CSV table of C-alpha atoms in Angstrom, one decimal:
chain,number,residue,atom,x,y,z
A,1,UNK,CA,-4.9,-23.4,-45.8
A,2,UNK,CA,-1.3,-24.3,-45.2
A,3,UNK,CA,-0.9,-26.2,-48.5
A,4,UNK,CA,-0.8,-22.8,-50.3
A,5,UNK,CA,2.0,-21.5,-48.0
A,6,UNK,CA,4.3,-24.5,-48.0
A,7,UNK,CA,7.3,-24.4,-50.2
A,8,UNK,CA,6.8,-26.4,-53.4
A,9,UNK,CA,9.9,-28.6,-52.5
A,10,UNK,CA,8.2,-29.6,-49.2
A,11,UNK,CA,4.6,-29.8,-50.5
A,12,UNK,CA,4.9,-33.5,-51.6
A,13,UNK,CA,6.2,-34.5,-48.1
A,14,UNK,CA,3.2,-32.6,-46.5
A,15,UNK,CA,0.7,-34.2,-48.9
A,16,UNK,CA,2.1,-37.6,-48.1
A,17,UNK,CA,1.6,-37.0,-44.4
A,18,UNK,CA,-2.0,-35.9,-45.1
A,19,UNK,CA,-2.7,-39.1,-47.1
A,20,UNK,CA,-1.3,-41.3,-44.3
A,21,UNK,CA,-3.4,-39.7,-41.5
A,22,UNK,CA,-6.6,-39.7,-43.6
A,23,UNK,CA,-6.1,-43.3,-44.6
A,24,UNK,CA,-5.4,-44.7,-41.2
A,25,UNK,CA,-6.9,-42.3,-38.6
A,26,UNK,CA,-4.7,-43.9,-36.0
A,27,UNK,CA,-0.9,-43.9,-36.5
A,28,UNK,CA,1.5,-45.5,-34.0
A,29,UNK,CA,5.2,-46.2,-33.8
A,30,UNK,CA,4.7,-49.3,-35.9
A,31,UNK,CA,1.4,-48.8,-37.7
A,32,UNK,CA,1.0,-48.5,-40.7
A,33,UNK,CA,4.9,-48.5,-40.8
A,34,UNK,CA,7.7,-47.1,-38.8
A,35,UNK,CA,8.2,-43.9,-40.9
A,36,UNK,CA,4.5,-42.8,-40.6
A,37,UNK,CA,4.6,-41.3,-37.1
A,38,UNK,CA,7.7,-39.2,-37.6
A,39,UNK,CA,6.2,-37.9,-40.8
A,40,UNK,CA,3.0,-36.9,-39.0
A,41,UNK,CA,4.8,-35.3,-36.1
A,42,UNK,CA,6.9,-33.3,-38.6
A,43,UNK,CA,3.8,-31.6,-39.9
A,44,UNK,CA,1.6,-31.8,-36.8
A,45,UNK,CA,0.7,-28.1,-36.5
A,46,UNK,CA,-0.1,-27.6,-40.2
A,47,UNK,CA,-2.1,-30.9,-40.4
A,48,UNK,CA,-4.1,-30.0,-37.2
A,49,UNK,CA,-5.2,-26.7,-38.6
A,50,UNK,CA,-6.0,-27.9,-42.1
A,51,UNK,CA,-7.9,-30.9,-41.0
A,52,UNK,CA,-10.0,-28.7,-38.8
A,53,UNK,CA,-10.6,-26.1,-41.5
A,54,UNK,CA,-11.3,-28.4,-44.4
A,55,UNK,CA,-13.1,-31.3,-42.8
A,56,UNK,CA,-13.9,-30.4,-39.2
A,57,UNK,CA,-11.6,-33.2,-38.0
A,58,UNK,CA,-9.6,-33.0,-34.7
A,59,UNK,CA,-6.0,-34.3,-34.7
A,60,UNK,CA,-4.2,-35.3,-31.5
A,61,UNK,CA,-0.5,-36.0,-31.7
A,62,UNK,CA,1.7,-37.4,-28.9
A,63,UNK,CA,5.1,-39.0,-28.8
A,64,UNK,CA,3.7,-42.4,-29.5
A,65,UNK,CA,0.4,-41.8,-31.4
A,66,UNK,CA,-1.4,-39.6,-33.9
A,67,UNK,CA,-5.1,-39.9,-33.9
A,68,UNK,CA,-7.7,-38.2,-36.1
A,69,UNK,CA,-11.2,-38.0,-34.7
A,70,UNK,CA,-13.3,-37.8,-37.8
A,71,UNK,CA,-16.9,-36.6,-38.2
A,72,UNK,CA,-18.9,-39.4,-39.9
A,73,UNK,CA,-21.8,-38.1,-42.0
A,74,UNK,CA,-23.0,-41.5,-43.3
A,75,UNK,CA,-22.5,-45.1,-42.3
A,76,UNK,CA,-20.4,-47.0,-44.8
A,77,UNK,CA,-21.0,-50.7,-45.0
A,78,UNK,CA,-18.0,-51.1,-47.3
A,79,UNK,CA,-15.2,-50.6,-44.7
A,80,UNK,CA,-15.3,-53.7,-42.5
A,81,UNK,CA,-12.5,-54.6,-40.1
A,82,UNK,CA,-10.1,-57.3,-41.4
A,83,UNK,CA,-7.7,-59.7,-40.0
A,84,UNK,CA,-4.0,-59.5,-40.8
A,85,UNK,CA,-4.7,-62.3,-43.3
A,86,UNK,CA,-7.5,-60.0,-44.9
A,87,UNK,CA,-10.4,-62.0,-43.7
A,88,UNK,CA,-13.5,-60.0,-42.8
A,89,UNK,CA,-14.5,-59.6,-39.2
A,90,UNK,CA,-17.9,-61.2,-38.3
A,91,UNK,CA,-20.1,-60.2,-35.3
A,92,UNK,CA,-18.2,-62.4,-32.9
A,93,UNK,CA,-14.8,-61.0,-33.8
A,94,UNK,CA,-16.2,-57.4,-33.4
A,95,UNK,CA,-17.5,-58.3,-30.0
A,96,UNK,CA,-14.2,-59.9,-28.9
A,97,UNK,CA,-12.3,-56.9,-30.2
A,98,UNK,CA,-14.5,-54.4,-28.2
A,99,UNK,CA,-14.3,-56.5,-25.0
A,100,UNK,CA,-10.5,-56.9,-25.4
A,101,UNK,CA,-10.1,-53.1,-25.6
A,102,UNK,CA,-12.2,-52.8,-22.5
A,103,UNK,CA,-10.1,-55.4,-20.7
A,104,UNK,CA,-6.8,-53.9,-21.7
A,105,UNK,CA,-7.9,-50.5,-20.4
A,106,UNK,CA,-8.0,-52.0,-17.0
A,107,UNK,CA,-4.8,-54.1,-17.3
A,108,UNK,CA,-1.2,-53.3,-16.4
A,109,UNK,CA,1.9,-53.2,-18.6
A,110,UNK,CA,1.8,-56.8,-19.6
A,111,UNK,CA,-0.8,-59.6,-20.1
A,112,UNK,CA,-0.8,-63.2,-21.2
A,113,UNK,CA,-3.1,-64.3,-23.9
A,114,UNK,CA,-4.9,-66.7,-21.6
A,115,UNK,CA,-5.4,-64.0,-19.0
A,116,UNK,CA,-6.9,-61.7,-21.6
A,117,UNK,CA,-9.1,-64.5,-22.9
A,118,UNK,CA,-10.4,-65.2,-19.3
A,119,UNK,CA,-11.3,-61.5,-18.9
A,120,UNK,CA,-13.0,-61.3,-22.3
A,121,UNK,CA,-14.9,-64.6,-21.5
A,122,UNK,CA,-16.1,-63.1,-18.2
A,123,UNK,CA,-17.3,-59.9,-20.0
A,124,UNK,CA,-18.9,-62.0,-22.8
A,125,UNK,CA,-20.9,-64.0,-20.3
A,126,UNK,CA,-22.7,-60.9,-19.3
A,127,UNK,CA,-23.9,-60.2,-22.9
A,128,UNK,CA,-26.9,-62.1,-24.0
A,129,UNK,CA,-26.1,-64.4,-26.9
A,130,UNK,CA,-22.3,-64.0,-26.7
A,131,UNK,CA,-19.8,-66.5,-25.2
A,132,UNK,CA,-16.1,-67.1,-25.4
A,133,UNK,CA,-15.3,-70.7,-24.6
A,134,UNK,CA,-11.6,-71.6,-24.8
A,135,UNK,CA,-12.7,-75.2,-25.3
A,136,UNK,CA,-14.0,-74.3,-28.8
A,137,UNK,CA,-11.5,-73.9,-31.6
A,138,UNK,CA,-13.8,-71.5,-33.5
A,139,UNK,CA,-14.0,-69.2,-30.4
A,140,UNK,CA,-10.2,-69.3,-29.9
A,141,UNK,CA,-9.6,-68.5,-33.6
A,142,UNK,CA,-12.0,-65.5,-33.5
A,143,UNK,CA,-10.4,-64.2,-30.3
A,144,UNK,CA,-6.9,-64.5,-31.7
A,145,UNK,CA,-8.0,-62.6,-34.8
A,146,UNK,CA,-9.2,-59.8,-32.6
A,147,UNK,CA,-5.9,-59.8,-30.7
A,148,UNK,CA,-4.0,-59.8,-34.0
A,149,UNK,CA,-5.9,-56.7,-35.1
A,150,UNK,CA,-4.7,-55.0,-31.9
A,151,UNK,CA,-1.2,-56.2,-32.3
A,152,UNK,CA,-1.0,-55.0,-35.9
A,153,UNK,CA,-1.9,-51.5,-34.7
A,154,UNK,CA,0.7,-51.5,-31.9
A,155,UNK,CA,-1.7,-51.7,-28.9
A,156,UNK,CA,-0.1,-55.1,-28.1
A,157,UNK,CA,3.4,-56.2,-28.8
A,158,UNK,CA,4.3,-59.9,-28.6
A,159,UNK,CA,7.0,-60.3,-25.9
A,160,UNK,CA,7.2,-64.1,-25.8
A,161,UNK,CA,5.3,-67.2,-27.0
A,162,UNK,CA,3.0,-67.7,-29.9
A,163,UNK,CA,-0.7,-66.9,-30.3
A,164,UNK,CA,-1.1,-69.6,-32.9
A,165,UNK,CA,0.2,-72.2,-30.5
A,166,UNK,CA,-2.4,-71.1,-27.9
A,167,UNK,CA,-5.2,-71.2,-30.6
A,168,UNK,CA,-4.2,-74.8,-31.5
A,169,UNK,CA,-3.9,-76.0,-27.9
A,170,UNK,CA,-4.5,-73.5,-25.0
A,171,UNK,CA,-3.2,-76.1,-22.5
A,172,UNK,CA,0.2,-76.3,-24.3
A,173,UNK,CA,0.6,-72.9,-25.9
A,174,UNK,CA,0.8,-69.4,-24.4
A,175,UNK,CA,1.8,-65.8,-25.4
A,176,UNK,CA,2.9,-62.8,-23.4
A,177,UNK,CA,2.2,-59.3,-24.6
A,178,UNK,CA,3.4,-55.8,-23.7
A,179,UNK,CA,0.5,-53.3,-23.6
A,180,UNK,CA,0.9,-49.9,-25.1
A,181,UNK,CA,-1.6,-48.0,-23.0
A,182,UNK,CA,-1.6,-44.7,-25.0
A,183,UNK,CA,-2.5,-46.7,-28.1
A,184,UNK,CA,-5.3,-48.6,-26.2
A,185,UNK,CA,-6.8,-45.3,-25.0
A,186,UNK,CA,-6.5,-43.7,-28.5
A,187,UNK,CA,-8.4,-46.6,-30.2
A,188,UNK,CA,-11.8,-46.0,-28.8
A,189,UNK,CA,-12.9,-42.5,-27.8
A,190,UNK,CA,-16.6,-42.2,-28.8
A,191,UNK,CA,-17.9,-38.6,-29.0
A,192,UNK,CA,-20.8,-39.5,-26.8
A,193,UNK,CA,-21.4,-42.1,-24.0
A,194,UNK,CA,-22.8,-45.1,-25.7
A,195,UNK,CA,-25.2,-45.7,-22.8
A,196,UNK,CA,-27.1,-42.5,-23.9
A,197,UNK,CA,-27.8,-43.7,-27.4
A,198,UNK,CA,-31.0,-45.3,-28.8
A,199,UNK,CA,-29.6,-45.0,-32.3
A,200,UNK,CA,-26.2,-45.3,-33.9
A,201,UNK,CA,-27.1,-42.0,-35.8
A,202,UNK,CA,-26.3,-40.3,-32.5
A,203,UNK,CA,-22.6,-40.8,-33.4
A,204,UNK,CA,-22.8,-39.1,-36.7
A,205,UNK,CA,-22.2,-35.6,-38.0
A,206,UNK,CA,-21.8,-32.4,-36.0
A,207,UNK,CA,-24.5,-33.6,-33.6
A,208,UNK,CA,-22.1,-36.3,-32.4
A,209,UNK,CA,-19.6,-33.6,-31.5
A,210,UNK,CA,-22.3,-31.5,-29.8
A,211,UNK,CA,-22.1,-28.7,-32.3
A,212,UNK,CA,-25.8,-28.7,-33.2
A,213,UNK,CA,-29.1,-30.3,-32.6
A,214,UNK,CA,-31.4,-32.1,-35.1
A,215,UNK,CA,-33.1,-28.8,-36.2
A,216,UNK,CA,-29.8,-27.1,-37.0
A,217,UNK,CA,-29.7,-25.7,-40.6
A,218,UNK,CA,-26.2,-26.3,-42.1
A,219,UNK,CA,-24.2,-23.2,-43.1
A,220,UNK,CA,-22.2,-22.9,-46.3
A,221,UNK,CA,-19.1,-23.9,-44.4
A,222,UNK,CA,-20.9,-27.0,-42.9
A,223,UNK,CA,-21.9,-28.1,-46.4
A,224,UNK,CA,-18.4,-27.6,-47.8
A,225,UNK,CA,-16.9,-29.7,-45.0
A,226,UNK,CA,-19.4,-32.4,-45.6
A,227,UNK,CA,-18.6,-32.6,-49.3
A,228,UNK,CA,-14.8,-32.6,-48.7
A,229,UNK,CA,-15.3,-35.4,-46.1
A,230,UNK,CA,-17.2,-37.5,-48.6
A,231,UNK,CA,-14.5,-36.9,-51.2
A,232,UNK,CA,-11.7,-38.4,-49.0
A,233,UNK,CA,-13.8,-41.1,-47.4
A,234,UNK,CA,-15.3,-42.7,-50.6
A,235,UNK,CA,-13.5,-43.9,-53.7
A,236,UNK,CA,-16.2,-42.3,-55.9
A,237,UNK,CA,-18.7,-39.6,-55.0
A,238,UNK,CA,-21.8,-39.7,-57.1
A,239,UNK,CA,-24.3,-36.8,-57.0
A,240,UNK,CA,-27.0,-39.3,-55.9
A,241,UNK,CA,-24.9,-40.0,-52.7
A,242,UNK,CA,-25.4,-36.4,-51.6
A,243,UNK,CA,-28.3,-34.6,-50.0
A,244,UNK,CA,-29.9,-32.1,-52.4
A,245,UNK,CA,-28.3,-29.1,-50.7
A,246,UNK,CA,-24.9,-30.7,-51.0
A,247,UNK,CA,-24.9,-31.4,-54.7
A,248,UNK,CA,-24.2,-27.8,-55.9
A,249,UNK,CA,-21.2,-27.7,-53.6
A,250,UNK,CA,-19.6,-30.7,-55.3
A,251,UNK,CA,-19.6,-28.7,-58.6
A,252,UNK,CA,-17.6,-25.8,-57.0
A,253,UNK,CA,-14.0,-25.9,-58.4
A,254,UNK,CA,-12.6,-24.5,-55.1
A,255,UNK,CA,-14.0,-27.3,-53.0
A,256,UNK,CA,-12.4,-30.0,-55.0
A,257,UNK,CA,-9.2,-28.0,-55.6
A,258,UNK,CA,-8.8,-27.7,-51.8
A,259,UNK,CA,-8.9,-31.5,-51.4
A,260,UNK,CA,-6.5,-31.9,-54.4
A,261,UNK,CA,-4.0,-29.5,-52.8
A,262,UNK,CA,-4.2,-31.1,-49.4
A,263,UNK,CA,-3.9,-34.7,-50.5
A,264,UNK,CA,-1.9,-34.4,-53.7
A,265,UNK,CA,-4.5,-36.5,-55.5
A,266,UNK,CA,-6.1,-35.5,-58.9
A,267,UNK,CA,-9.8,-35.3,-59.3
A,268,UNK,CA,-11.6,-37.0,-62.2
A,269,UNK,CA,-14.9,-35.2,-62.9
A,270,UNK,CA,-17.9,-36.6,-64.7
A,271,UNK,CA,-21.5,-35.5,-65.0
A,272,UNK,CA,-22.4,-38.2,-62.4
A,273,UNK,CA,-19.8,-37.2,-59.8
A,274,UNK,CA,-16.1,-37.0,-58.8
A,275,UNK,CA,-13.4,-39.5,-58.1
A,276,UNK,CA,-10.0,-38.7,-56.6
A,277,UNK,CA,-7.3,-40.7,-58.3
A,278,UNK,CA,-4.7,-42.0,-55.9
A,279,UNK,CA,-1.6,-43.1,-57.8
A,280,UNK,CA,0.5,-43.1,-54.6
A,281,UNK,CA,-1.4,-45.9,-52.9
A,282,UNK,CA,-1.1,-44.1,-49.6
A,283,UNK,CA,-4.8,-43.1,-49.2
A,284,UNK,CA,-6.6,-45.9,-50.9
A,285,UNK,CA,-7.0,-49.2,-49.0
A,286,UNK,CA,-7.5,-51.0,-52.3
A,287,UNK,CA,-5.3,-50.7,-55.3
A,288,UNK,CA,-7.1,-51.1,-58.6
A,289,UNK,CA,-6.1,-52.2,-61.2
A,290,UNK,CA,-3.6,-54.3,-59.3
A,291,UNK,CA,-1.9,-57.7,-59.3
A,292,UNK,CA,-3.4,-60.9,-57.9
A,293,UNK,CA,-6.3,-63.0,-59.1
A,294,UNK,CA,-9.1,-61.0,-57.5
A,295,UNK,CA,-8.0,-57.7,-58.9
A,296,UNK,CA,-7.2,-59.0,-62.3
A,297,UNK,CA,-10.5,-60.9,-62.7
A,298,UNK,CA,-12.3,-57.9,-61.3
A,299,UNK,CA,-10.8,-55.7,-64.1
A,300,UNK,CA,-11.6,-58.3,-66.7
A,301,UNK,CA,-15.2,-58.6,-65.4
A,302,UNK,CA,-15.5,-54.8,-65.4
A,303,UNK,CA,-14.5,-54.7,-69.0
A,304,UNK,CA,-17.0,-57.4,-69.9
A,305,UNK,CA,-19.8,-55.6,-68.0
A,306,UNK,CA,-19.0,-52.3,-69.8
A,307,UNK,CA,-19.2,-54.1,-73.2
A,308,UNK,CA,-22.5,-55.7,-72.2
A,309,UNK,CA,-24.0,-52.4,-71.1
A,310,UNK,CA,-22.9,-50.7,-74.3
A,311,UNK,CA,-24.3,-53.4,-76.6
A,312,UNK,CA,-27.0,-51.4,-78.5
A,313,UNK,CA,-28.3,-54.6,-80.1
A,314,UNK,CA,-29.2,-56.1,-76.8
A,315,UNK,CA,-30.1,-53.3,-74.4
A,316,UNK,CA,-30.1,-54.1,-70.7
A,317,UNK,CA,-32.8,-53.3,-68.2
A,318,UNK,CA,-32.4,-50.1,-66.1
A,319,UNK,CA,-33.5,-49.8,-62.5
A,320,UNK,CA,-33.4,-47.3,-59.7
A,321,UNK,CA,-30.9,-47.8,-57.0
A,322,UNK,CA,-31.9,-49.4,-53.7
A,323,UNK,CA,-31.6,-47.3,-50.5
A,324,UNK,CA,-28.1,-46.6,-49.4
A,325,UNK,CA,-26.5,-49.6,-47.7
A,326,UNK,CA,-25.5,-47.4,-44.8
A,327,UNK,CA,-29.1,-46.9,-43.9
A,328,UNK,CA,-29.7,-50.7,-43.8
A,329,UNK,CA,-26.6,-51.0,-41.6
A,330,UNK,CA,-27.9,-48.3,-39.2
A,331,UNK,CA,-31.1,-50.2,-38.9
A,332,UNK,CA,-29.2,-53.5,-38.1
A,333,UNK,CA,-27.1,-51.8,-35.5
A,334,UNK,CA,-30.0,-50.1,-33.9
A,335,UNK,CA,-31.8,-53.4,-33.7
A,336,UNK,CA,-28.9,-54.8,-31.7
A,337,UNK,CA,-28.8,-52.1,-29.1
A,338,UNK,CA,-29.8,-53.7,-25.7
A,339,UNK,CA,-32.4,-51.2,-24.6
A,340,UNK,CA,-32.1,-52.2,-21.0
A,341,UNK,CA,-28.6,-50.6,-20.9
A,342,UNK,CA,-29.7,-47.2,-22.2
A,343,UNK,CA,-30.1,-44.5,-19.6
A,344,UNK,CA,-33.9,-43.8,-19.1
A,345,UNK,CA,-33.6,-40.0,-18.6
A,346,UNK,CA,-32.4,-39.7,-22.1
A,347,UNK,CA,-35.0,-41.8,-23.7
A,348,UNK,CA,-36.5,-38.8,-25.5
A,349,UNK,CA,-33.4,-38.8,-27.8
A,350,UNK,CA,-34.9,-41.7,-29.7
A,351,UNK,CA,-37.8,-39.5,-30.7
A,352,UNK,CA,-35.5,-36.9,-31.9
A,353,UNK,CA,-33.4,-39.4,-33.9
A,354,UNK,CA,-36.5,-40.9,-35.5
A,355,UNK,CA,-37.9,-37.4,-36.3
A,356,UNK,CA,-34.6,-36.4,-37.9
A,357,UNK,CA,-34.4,-39.5,-40.0
A,358,UNK,CA,-38.0,-39.2,-41.0
A,359,UNK,CA,-37.7,-35.6,-42.1
A,360,UNK,CA,-34.6,-36.3,-44.1
A,361,UNK,CA,-36.2,-39.2,-45.9
A,362,UNK,CA,-39.3,-37.1,-46.7
A,363,UNK,CA,-37.2,-34.2,-48.0
A,364,UNK,CA,-35.2,-36.5,-50.2
A,365,UNK,CA,-38.3,-38.1,-51.6
A,366,UNK,CA,-39.7,-34.8,-52.6
A,367,UNK,CA,-36.5,-33.3,-54.1
A,368,UNK,CA,-34.5,-36.1,-55.7
A,369,UNK,CA,-34.9,-36.8,-59.4
A,370,UNK,CA,-35.1,-40.5,-59.9
A,371,UNK,CA,-31.9,-42.0,-61.4
A,372,UNK,CA,-31.7,-45.4,-63.1
A,373,UNK,CA,-28.7,-47.7,-63.6
A,374,UNK,CA,-28.1,-50.6,-65.9
A,375,UNK,CA,-29.0,-54.0,-64.4
A,376,UNK,CA,-26.8,-57.0,-65.1
A,377,UNK,CA,-28.4,-60.4,-64.2
A,378,UNK,CA,-26.7,-62.6,-61.6
A,379,UNK,CA,-26.7,-65.6,-64.0
A,380,UNK,CA,-24.8,-63.5,-66.6
A,381,UNK,CA,-22.2,-62.5,-64.0
A,382,UNK,CA,-21.7,-66.2,-63.0
A,383,UNK,CA,-21.4,-67.3,-66.6
A,384,UNK,CA,-19.0,-64.6,-67.5
A,385,UNK,CA,-16.6,-65.3,-64.6
A,386,UNK,CA,-16.8,-69.0,-65.4
A,387,UNK,CA,-15.9,-68.1,-69.0
A,388,UNK,CA,-12.9,-66.1,-67.8
A,389,UNK,CA,-11.8,-69.0,-65.6
A,390,UNK,CA,-12.1,-71.3,-68.5
A,391,UNK,CA,-9.9,-69.0,-70.6
A,392,UNK,CA,-7.3,-67.8,-68.0
A,393,UNK,CA,-7.8,-70.2,-65.1
A,394,UNK,CA,-4.3,-71.7,-65.4
A,395,UNK,CA,-2.9,-68.3,-64.3
A,396,UNK,CA,-5.2,-68.0,-61.3
A,397,UNK,CA,-4.1,-68.6,-57.7
A,398,UNK,CA,-4.7,-72.2,-56.8
A,399,UNK,CA,-7.4,-71.6,-54.3
A,400,UNK,CA,-9.6,-69.9,-57.0
A,401,UNK,CA,-9.0,-72.4,-59.8
A,402,UNK,CA,-11.1,-74.9,-57.9
A,403,UNK,CA,-13.7,-72.4,-56.5
A,404,UNK,CA,-15.1,-70.3,-59.3
A,405,UNK,CA,-18.4,-69.6,-57.4
A,406,UNK,CA,-16.2,-68.3,-54.5
A,407,UNK,CA,-14.1,-66.3,-56.9
A,408,UNK,CA,-17.3,-64.7,-58.3
A,409,UNK,CA,-18.5,-63.7,-54.9
A,410,UNK,CA,-15.1,-62.1,-53.9
A,411,UNK,CA,-14.7,-60.3,-57.2
A,412,UNK,CA,-18.2,-58.8,-57.0
A,413,UNK,CA,-17.5,-57.7,-53.4
A,414,UNK,CA,-14.3,-56.0,-54.6
A,415,UNK,CA,-16.1,-54.1,-57.4
A,416,UNK,CA,-18.8,-53.1,-54.9
A,417,UNK,CA,-16.2,-51.8,-52.4
A,418,UNK,CA,-14.8,-49.7,-55.2
A,419,UNK,CA,-18.3,-48.4,-55.8
A,420,UNK,CA,-18.3,-49.6,-59.4
A,421,UNK,CA,-21.4,-51.8,-58.8
A,422,UNK,CA,-24.2,-52.2,-56.3
A,423,UNK,CA,-25.6,-55.6,-55.4
A,424,UNK,CA,-29.3,-56.1,-55.6
A,425,UNK,CA,-31.3,-59.3,-55.2
A,426,UNK,CA,-31.2,-60.4,-58.8
A,427,UNK,CA,-28.0,-58.9,-60.1
A,428,UNK,CA,-25.8,-55.9,-60.2
A,429,UNK,CA,-26.6,-52.2,-60.7
A,430,UNK,CA,-23.7,-50.8,-62.8
A,431,UNK,CA,-22.4,-47.5,-61.5
A,432,UNK,CA,-21.0,-44.8,-63.9
A,433,UNK,CA,-17.4,-45.0,-62.7
A,434,UNK,CA,-17.1,-48.6,-64.1
A,435,UNK,CA,-17.0,-47.1,-67.6
A,436,UNK,CA,-13.4,-45.9,-67.0
A,437,UNK,CA,-12.3,-49.6,-67.1
A,438,UNK,CA,-13.9,-50.5,-70.4
A,439,UNK,CA,-11.6,-52.0,-73.0
A,440,UNK,CA,-9.4,-53.9,-70.5
A,441,UNK,CA,-6.3,-55.4,-72.3
A,442,UNK,CA,-5.1,-58.9,-71.5
A,443,UNK,CA,-1.6,-60.0,-72.1
A,444,UNK,CA,-0.6,-63.6,-71.5
A,445,UNK,CA,3.2,-63.8,-71.1
A,446,UNK,CA,4.8,-67.1,-71.9
A,447,UNK,CA,7.9,-68.4,-70.2
A,448,UNK,CA,11.2,-67.7,-72.0
A,449,UNK,CA,12.6,-70.5,-74.1
A,450,UNK,CA,15.3,-71.5,-71.6
A,451,UNK,CA,12.6,-71.9,-68.9
A,452,UNK,CA,10.5,-74.2,-70.9
A,453,UNK,CA,12.7,-77.3,-70.4
A,454,UNK,CA,11.5,-78.2,-67.0
A,455,UNK,CA,9.7,-81.1,-65.4
A,456,UNK,CA,6.2,-81.9,-66.6
A,457,UNK,CA,4.8,-80.9,-63.2
A,458,UNK,CA,6.4,-77.5,-63.5
A,459,UNK,CA,4.8,-76.7,-66.9
A,460,UNK,CA,1.3,-76.4,-65.5
A,461,UNK,CA,0.4,-72.8,-64.8
A,462,UNK,CA,3.5,-71.5,-66.5
A,463,UNK,CA,1.7,-68.6,-68.1
A,464,UNK,CA,0.8,-65.4,-66.3
A,465,UNK,CA,-1.9,-62.9,-67.0
A,466,UNK,CA,-1.4,-59.2,-67.0
A,467,UNK,CA,-4.2,-56.8,-67.3
A,468,UNK,CA,-4.6,-53.0,-67.4
A,469,UNK,CA,-7.5,-50.7,-67.7
A,470,UNK,CA,-7.9,-47.9,-70.2
């Protein structure tokens, strides 16, 4: 591993490059910023070898792009695509994004927004249940969000015009984009032809790269790479997340130390699992604790939940966790595959996929020890967020002051993305890592005296809330 050979004065720079490429997978001249690509190119050789050795990842670096081709062991429902304004992609936006990439792959060096919309509309018309009608504002907004995602990553660069103007009135507005073809080609490179797949599981693990078949028994090196991949892809790794044969590997000091050295992060170990703490903010896509209403209410709610769970006078119910959300996501994706487009000669792959999934589930059922988690009722969560709003609402962002139910939904979603809770039908299962945020301290800072003599309208919301976790 090159991290052990790099001079201590340069190691921080190398670890920063490692965090950037692991966090983004695709780096361009402008994404995630203009200093990222030169940093990756500086350490390209070392990164390429360490990523392959530690994780089994492949790194391709060109003058304009750096692209990691990861091996995905488990589907993760907690990493959705988001618009530049941080709105979640829905099915329509995902479809428009995929069709836009297909259209750009056949385009020249420039394209207008209306031309791209026409091509995507033509493709969409061939997909049952999908349509892009430029006469509908909702379709235009979804399409512009997909184009914005591509623009943010450098696949498109606005040369003239305004996408917002086109979205408001396609007859009056227009936008012209330069196409960065290397970025377009780097965006979507599946390990296997999608027309050959009856299940999304065919894109997972070493099978996706053609290294092994369903009956392949993992070696010690395979298991070590799987665990390292889980450590860098999830904010918290619980023992229950891992297959029985992977759990002893997580307890090996060398495995975790390798990831610490490569990324510069520090591991926090508990009996239930391991979390890598990222104080740099260059690997995590969510900073927590952080500023902003959602993060601060999330921290306050975490503290309240911890107090409720630890209340020995009123013990809470405990329950086993539901199946991993990734499995449910796989079932949903498999149900959406148009079977008429799958090549018939490879139909037997479905039987192999089903057999593999069945044998895995049977093995897990026999070997896993049942683990239970505290259950917090949904009504308690709603009441607690309402109480926090009553107490600190004047310091919240305006949109949340009038929408406490929406605030509750978003805060719970944030805690779930951080793997601090898991949503079930009637409440939240509390995961062990939430305990590190117990005892949250709230400080309400008042305006200084000289700032108090302002107009009456300005005095509302003059306090601000600061929170920190212990």
